[in-house]
């Protein structure tokens, strides 16, 4: 498994280049950034050189498509999706991810039908560039009722959605916080196959009843109550060898020196990563 | 357009053969029956001869698959689906239909994902035998709340579902009662393309607020308040040339002589069919 | 059916705007031009206004993707495909077309597998913008051996290819020259369904054995030996109501005044179009 | 990896039950047999008990569908495919395989289009029962010209075909003989992902130029010149953990006591299997 970072929780104003260099300096092997943006600032050659030099990969790009609102919004973003996919592929990135909110203001059934169609189109485009597509279920309970109608939030439901999409490059983004808040145990994770998992997020939870945990109030890796050793051991056991990227969403941008936060993150990873 | 019949509303105990002969005698050109059953009783040759002799076609078969409950129930029916499809194709039938209840005891979003997957498998099998697959939306208001969660009941939602399934042979079954109870007007029907419509049901409604109309309390064609002339004119205008089959669901099996009911049906068709 | 034009055979240096105005002046109702280019020169509003004012539609855009060579070339064009699709949709165009050469320098079977995959990706993108995708088989005999290996050139083969692609928006582009050179008769055309045909090209052939006809040596509509009345009657009979666009490929750019050629084209159309 | 057997090369007249017991006695963990046949003879309970008792799994079933000839032949077999899939699933088998001849009497391109369509239908049915579908490329040179037109025989081509089929449960059957005869080296095998491989066949080749090797003249595992240690090490390295089933096709049914041949097979496996 690859030690990875997202920017969430680091509170930095680092450029992508600085972020990559800092990540490398603390032993991280992947960062989740916008590949197209990196190429915009450094050129394709420059971006590729930086990644090669630092031995840092782009773990995943985010899906640059608003598939949750209107058909017009969806379509408008497809040229950008093709461009972002091309940029990602040019830098060796093989993953794109999107999250699925557990409630929606639209009627649930119709929204699922629309989502399946739209995400299939996205998956076909991503697949043409060799990218896999990870669907992230979102577990916190408050988010299940923050919009009018319930949608989906469990692994099983997300796998059903992936089956409905029906393409070979679609799988899960497994986030430790969402596993925790949906009661998805390491033993259950062991029943998945590695190839069903496209990407992994890691972070920790406060010692509260899971019903009270807020999506944007997470803790740094290793500083909370989630059995992250169990989580990572299960992933290792089934043969997952992709990135495990920290994503710490917080109510306020984290205070403190970004480099200190990075050091703290490294310490957390050291503590929970299996040998 | 082809004048068609289902058994619903005729209250007969006719065998399939009798039903076909009676249909022919009253000028009907298609019946919706189980093709496999017809072959079972008459043999393939006999069944084909009967249809040729009477000049009656099988308008559509019903989907012999329970896609609304468990995965096990779904799978169990696939061999039968392949056999029914083969039987239908052997007799020149090119349509299979299923209805979609407007509410479900399962969580709506997940059920849609499962339904899309399962109906895609069905559609692939049907397609191999040259059969198109018509999805029937169900409009009556009481049915929208008879189970725990709302599902879908409009043309737009059903088209979204068909798009999620994503195969060329999937379209709509348009039923005059469901159009009436969902407020889908002939002018809206004209905006569809003929090839989006796989099959048509016709029947009539009591003079009640649409909110009060019961799914199983329909009237014979031409005996109620639905603008069936407008309905059929719209279908003709867009070039629909398939079967229009009467389906009169009633609380009790209809009393009276089946042949009288058939005569009455013919009179209703004569009244509303465009020239 | 809609009287349509491509630029092939008119030999003009007209701008798109001039082309549209000339087309309108001679009673043509559609032109096959690059929608994105029209928007580039006139703006979206301007382009839409011009089409509305002249009552000319864009019949079809050409597929801006090289799907016949390398995987890299294929992928590179996908952002442009999304942009062209968006432009077409913005101007009300609902068709995109590509031609399939009847021979290939690549091994035939593998090339078919690649083509099916690549054209599926294209079809998904086009479909997101409401565009149908027409596959044009190419009939002239010399083209069947101009490259190393035979590919496909008949209607049946092209329908098999469309079935392999497997999406609802894929169909045929039927060109009178390719029908003539493959011996596909009007009576056979009548066995197709209108919805299987996305677009139509019309043009005429010299009075030569079909084996000797060159792809780029066509005649103007009505000036050769093809039974174009039969061709168009068959299309009308099955209910095809889309564009029929003249495409006259010639060894040299046609001499003579473009407007005269347009007038001549109109005369040809008047002669062969059914009432 | 699981030590597996097919019947090819053992020359036995053993019943399925005897075959399973003999396999278990010599340390084999899977057999490739007809699951439906096993259930026919022992009942579902009996079949499951036998497999549980002997700790032998059914590695893969063969595809009971003739997808290589007419459309009618293809369709006729779909009910049987659904039944065989159900039987396989009932006994815990998760793989179905078919081979692809490297030449065909049909035009290559069209046959590929038809094959992609037909195998997609098969893959959808198999997928409904949780079965993956392995495509076996066939390498021997004589077979590339034994029918009129070349088809496909390399890993790359077969992966292109799988991509054209486009479903998540389709992958490769990798046979050591076909790797050997197409020059596909262990180092190339290492570039595949484990999840691309559905099933593996093992057997050995005579010390002849690969061009001269006959498809039905193979040697027992470990008795020829193929680098089977390299082959298996590569599979192990990429994480393949499914069955590796011996398949020794011979010009004549093998002489000698089947149990001796089984003993000999075990010795071969002992020699080449990685620790």
Short mmCIF file of N, CA, C and O in Angstrom, two decimals, chain B residues 1 32 95 97-99 133-139 153-156 158-159 171-180 182 184-186 188-190 192-203 218 226 228 230-232 234-235 238 240 243-247:
data_model
loop_
_atom_site.label_atom_id
_atom_site.label_comp_id
_atom_site.label_asym_id
_atom_site.label_seq_id
_atom_site.Cartn_x
_atom_site.Cartn_y
_atom_site.Cartn_z
N UNK B 1 -51.84 1.04 -36.40
CA UNK B 1 -51.87 0.43 -35.07
C UNK B 1 -52.70 -0.84 -35.09
O UNK B 1 -53.63 -0.96 -35.88
N UNK B 32 -52.25 -10.72 -26.04
CA UNK B 32 -51.08 -10.83 -25.17
C UNK B 32 -51.22 -12.09 -24.33
O UNK B 32 -51.96 -12.10 -23.33
N UNK B 95 -42.19 -8.52 -28.52
CA UNK B 95 -42.30 -7.62 -27.37
C UNK B 95 -42.45 -8.40 -26.08
O UNK B 95 -43.17 -9.40 -26.03
N UNK B 97 -43.03 -7.33 -21.80
CA UNK B 97 -43.32 -6.16 -20.97
C UNK B 97 -43.28 -6.50 -19.49
O UNK B 97 -43.49 -7.64 -19.08
N UNK B 98 -43.00 -5.46 -18.69
CA UNK B 98 -43.08 -5.60 -17.23
C UNK B 98 -43.58 -4.28 -16.67
O UNK B 98 -43.43 -3.23 -17.30
N UNK B 99 -44.20 -4.35 -15.50
CA UNK B 99 -44.68 -3.10 -14.89
C UNK B 99 -43.79 -2.73 -13.71
O UNK B 99 -43.16 -3.59 -13.10
N UNK B 133 -38.29 -4.62 -25.11
CA UNK B 133 -38.67 -4.72 -23.71
C UNK B 133 -39.35 -3.42 -23.29
O UNK B 133 -38.74 -2.36 -23.30
N UNK B 134 -40.64 -3.53 -22.94
CA UNK B 134 -41.41 -2.34 -22.59
C UNK B 134 -41.59 -2.20 -21.08
O UNK B 134 -42.07 -3.13 -20.43
N UNK B 135 -41.22 -1.06 -20.56
CA UNK B 135 -41.37 -0.78 -19.13
C UNK B 135 -42.65 0.01 -18.90
O UNK B 135 -42.82 1.10 -19.45
N UNK B 136 -43.54 -0.51 -18.07
CA UNK B 136 -44.83 0.14 -17.83
C UNK B 136 -44.81 0.90 -16.51
O UNK B 136 -44.71 0.31 -15.44
N UNK B 137 -44.91 2.20 -16.61
CA UNK B 137 -45.06 3.01 -15.41
C UNK B 137 -46.51 2.88 -14.95
O UNK B 137 -47.40 2.69 -15.77
N UNK B 138 -46.71 2.98 -13.64
CA UNK B 138 -48.03 2.75 -13.03
C UNK B 138 -48.45 4.00 -12.28
O UNK B 138 -47.78 4.43 -11.34
N UNK B 139 -49.58 4.58 -12.70
CA UNK B 139 -49.92 5.91 -12.24
C UNK B 139 -50.79 6.11 -11.01
O UNK B 139 -50.64 7.13 -10.32
N UNK B 153 -43.13 6.87 -11.27
CA UNK B 153 -44.44 6.67 -11.92
C UNK B 153 -44.67 7.56 -13.13
O UNK B 153 -45.73 7.51 -13.73
N UNK B 154 -43.70 8.36 -13.52
CA UNK B 154 -43.92 9.22 -14.69
C UNK B 154 -43.15 8.72 -15.91
O UNK B 154 -42.23 7.93 -15.80
N UNK B 155 -43.58 9.23 -17.06
CA UNK B 155 -42.88 8.92 -18.31
C UNK B 155 -41.41 9.34 -18.22
O UNK B 155 -40.51 8.58 -18.59
N UNK B 156 -41.17 10.54 -17.71
CA UNK B 156 -39.80 11.05 -17.67
C UNK B 156 -38.92 10.15 -16.81
O UNK B 156 -37.78 9.85 -17.17
N UNK B 158 -39.41 7.03 -16.14
CA UNK B 158 -39.25 5.72 -16.77
C UNK B 158 -38.24 5.79 -17.91
O UNK B 158 -37.46 4.85 -18.13
N UNK B 159 -38.24 6.91 -18.62
CA UNK B 159 -37.22 7.09 -19.66
C UNK B 159 -35.82 7.20 -19.04
O UNK B 159 -34.85 6.71 -19.60
N UNK B 171 -37.77 0.25 -23.97
CA UNK B 171 -38.62 1.42 -24.15
C UNK B 171 -39.79 1.39 -23.19
O UNK B 171 -39.74 0.74 -22.15
N UNK B 172 -40.85 2.09 -23.57
CA UNK B 172 -42.00 2.26 -22.69
C UNK B 172 -43.16 1.34 -23.08
O UNK B 172 -43.38 1.05 -24.24
N UNK B 173 -43.91 0.93 -22.08
CA UNK B 173 -45.28 0.48 -22.30
C UNK B 173 -46.14 1.65 -21.84
O UNK B 173 -46.08 2.07 -20.67
N UNK B 174 -46.92 2.20 -22.74
CA UNK B 174 -47.77 3.35 -22.42
C UNK B 174 -49.20 2.86 -22.23
O UNK B 174 -49.79 2.29 -23.16
N UNK B 175 -49.74 3.06 -21.05
CA UNK B 175 -51.09 2.62 -20.71
C UNK B 175 -51.96 3.87 -20.52
O UNK B 175 -51.57 4.79 -19.80
N UNK B 176 -53.10 3.89 -21.15
CA UNK B 176 -53.94 5.09 -21.10
C UNK B 176 -54.33 5.45 -19.66
O UNK B 176 -54.45 6.63 -19.31
N UNK B 177 -54.52 4.44 -18.83
CA UNK B 177 -54.90 4.69 -17.44
C UNK B 177 -53.76 5.35 -16.67
O UNK B 177 -53.96 6.27 -15.87
N UNK B 178 -52.57 4.90 -16.94
CA UNK B 178 -51.42 5.47 -16.23
C UNK B 178 -51.09 6.87 -16.76
O UNK B 178 -50.64 7.73 -16.01
N UNK B 179 -51.33 7.09 -18.04
CA UNK B 179 -51.18 8.45 -18.56
C UNK B 179 -52.20 9.36 -17.88
O UNK B 179 -51.86 10.46 -17.43
N UNK B 180 -53.43 8.89 -17.81
CA UNK B 180 -54.50 9.69 -17.21
C UNK B 180 -54.19 10.02 -15.75
O UNK B 180 -54.32 11.18 -15.32
N UNK B 182 -51.37 10.13 -14.24
CA UNK B 182 -50.17 10.94 -14.03
C UNK B 182 -50.27 12.27 -14.78
O UNK B 182 -49.30 13.02 -14.83
N UNK B 184 -50.43 12.79 -17.92
CA UNK B 184 -49.64 12.82 -19.16
C UNK B 184 -50.59 12.95 -20.34
O UNK B 184 -51.32 12.03 -20.69
N UNK B 185 -50.57 14.10 -20.97
CA UNK B 185 -51.54 14.46 -22.01
C UNK B 185 -51.13 13.96 -23.40
O UNK B 185 -49.94 13.77 -23.66
N UNK B 186 -52.09 13.81 -24.28
CA UNK B 186 -51.78 13.47 -25.67
C UNK B 186 -50.73 14.41 -26.28
O UNK B 186 -49.88 13.97 -27.05
N UNK B 188 -48.30 15.68 -24.84
CA UNK B 188 -46.97 15.25 -24.39
C UNK B 188 -46.55 13.95 -25.07
O UNK B 188 -45.38 13.74 -25.38
N UNK B 189 -47.52 13.11 -25.30
CA UNK B 189 -47.26 11.86 -26.00
C UNK B 189 -46.68 12.15 -27.38
O UNK B 189 -45.81 11.43 -27.88
N UNK B 190 -47.15 13.22 -27.98
CA UNK B 190 -46.66 13.57 -29.32
C UNK B 190 -45.18 13.94 -29.34
O UNK B 190 -44.56 13.95 -30.39
N UNK B 192 -42.93 12.24 -27.81
CA UNK B 192 -42.15 11.00 -27.83
C UNK B 192 -41.92 10.56 -29.28
O UNK B 192 -42.63 10.99 -30.18
N UNK B 193 -40.95 9.70 -29.45
CA UNK B 193 -40.76 9.08 -30.77
C UNK B 193 -41.40 7.70 -30.75
O UNK B 193 -41.38 7.01 -29.74
N UNK B 194 -41.91 7.31 -31.90
CA UNK B 194 -42.58 6.00 -31.98
C UNK B 194 -41.68 4.90 -31.46
O UNK B 194 -42.13 3.98 -30.76
N UNK B 195 -40.39 4.97 -31.75
CA UNK B 195 -39.51 3.87 -31.37
C UNK B 195 -39.24 3.82 -29.86
O UNK B 195 -38.66 2.85 -29.37
N UNK B 196 -39.66 4.86 -29.13
CA UNK B 196 -39.54 4.80 -27.67
C UNK B 196 -40.66 3.97 -27.05
O UNK B 196 -40.61 3.64 -25.88
N UNK B 197 -41.68 3.70 -27.84
CA UNK B 197 -42.85 2.98 -27.33
C UNK B 197 -42.83 1.54 -27.82
O UNK B 197 -42.86 1.29 -29.03
N UNK B 198 -42.77 0.62 -26.88
CA UNK B 198 -42.72 -0.79 -27.23
C UNK B 198 -44.12 -1.38 -27.31
O UNK B 198 -44.42 -2.21 -28.16
N UNK B 199 -44.99 -0.93 -26.45
CA UNK B 199 -46.32 -1.53 -26.37
C UNK B 199 -47.29 -0.51 -25.78
O UNK B 199 -46.85 0.44 -25.11
N UNK B 200 -48.59 -0.71 -26.03
CA UNK B 200 -49.61 0.21 -25.52
C UNK B 200 -50.76 -0.59 -24.90
O UNK B 200 -51.19 -1.60 -25.46
N UNK B 201 -51.21 -0.14 -23.74
CA UNK B 201 -52.42 -0.67 -23.12
C UNK B 201 -53.49 0.40 -23.21
O UNK B 201 -53.23 1.59 -23.04
N UNK B 202 -54.71 -0.04 -23.41
CA UNK B 202 -55.82 0.90 -23.46
C UNK B 202 -56.94 0.42 -22.56
O UNK B 202 -57.17 -0.78 -22.41
N UNK B 203 -57.61 1.38 -21.95
CA UNK B 203 -58.73 1.12 -21.05
C UNK B 203 -59.22 2.48 -20.58
O UNK B 203 -58.62 3.50 -20.95
N UNK B 218 -60.86 -0.18 -13.36
CA UNK B 218 -60.87 0.50 -14.65
C UNK B 218 -62.15 0.19 -15.43
O UNK B 218 -62.87 -0.75 -15.13
N UNK B 226 -61.46 9.15 -20.12
CA UNK B 226 -60.16 9.42 -20.73
C UNK B 226 -60.34 9.80 -22.20
O UNK B 226 -61.17 9.22 -22.90
N UNK B 228 -59.49 9.04 -25.11
CA UNK B 228 -58.80 7.96 -25.83
C UNK B 228 -58.62 8.27 -27.31
O UNK B 228 -57.66 7.81 -27.93
N UNK B 230 -57.87 11.23 -28.41
CA UNK B 230 -56.66 12.05 -28.39
C UNK B 230 -55.42 11.19 -28.15
O UNK B 230 -54.38 11.38 -28.80
N UNK B 231 -55.56 10.24 -27.26
CA UNK B 231 -54.47 9.32 -26.93
C UNK B 231 -54.03 8.56 -28.17
O UNK B 231 -52.84 8.52 -28.53
N UNK B 232 -54.98 7.97 -28.86
CA UNK B 232 -54.64 7.17 -30.04
C UNK B 232 -54.21 8.03 -31.22
O UNK B 232 -53.33 7.64 -32.00
N UNK B 234 -52.57 10.78 -31.00
CA UNK B 234 -51.18 11.17 -30.73
C UNK B 234 -50.25 10.02 -31.10
O UNK B 234 -49.19 10.22 -31.72
N UNK B 235 -50.63 8.80 -30.72
CA UNK B 235 -49.80 7.64 -31.06
C UNK B 235 -49.68 7.48 -32.57
O UNK B 235 -48.59 7.20 -33.10
N UNK B 238 -47.34 10.17 -34.22
CA UNK B 238 -45.88 9.98 -34.13
C UNK B 238 -45.44 8.71 -34.86
O UNK B 238 -44.24 8.41 -34.91
N UNK B 240 -46.57 5.45 -34.30
CA UNK B 240 -46.61 4.16 -33.60
C UNK B 240 -47.49 3.20 -34.40
O UNK B 240 -48.63 3.55 -34.74
N UNK B 243 -49.13 -2.89 -31.36
CA UNK B 243 -50.41 -3.25 -30.77
C UNK B 243 -50.89 -2.23 -29.74
O UNK B 243 -50.10 -1.58 -29.07
N UNK B 244 -52.21 -2.11 -29.67
CA UNK B 244 -52.88 -1.34 -28.62
C UNK B 244 -53.83 -2.34 -27.96
O UNK B 244 -54.87 -2.68 -28.52
N UNK B 245 -53.41 -2.83 -26.79
CA UNK B 245 -54.14 -3.95 -26.19
C UNK B 245 -54.96 -3.52 -24.99
O UNK B 245 -54.45 -2.88 -24.07
N UNK B 246 -56.23 -3.88 -25.03
CA UNK B 246 -57.08 -3.52 -23.89
C UNK B 246 -56.68 -4.32 -22.65
O UNK B 246 -56.45 -5.53 -22.72
N UNK B 247 -56.62 -3.62 -21.52
CA UNK B 247 -56.36 -4.27 -20.24
C UNK B 247 -57.26 -3.62 -19.20
O UNK B 247 -56.96 -2.54 -18.70
#
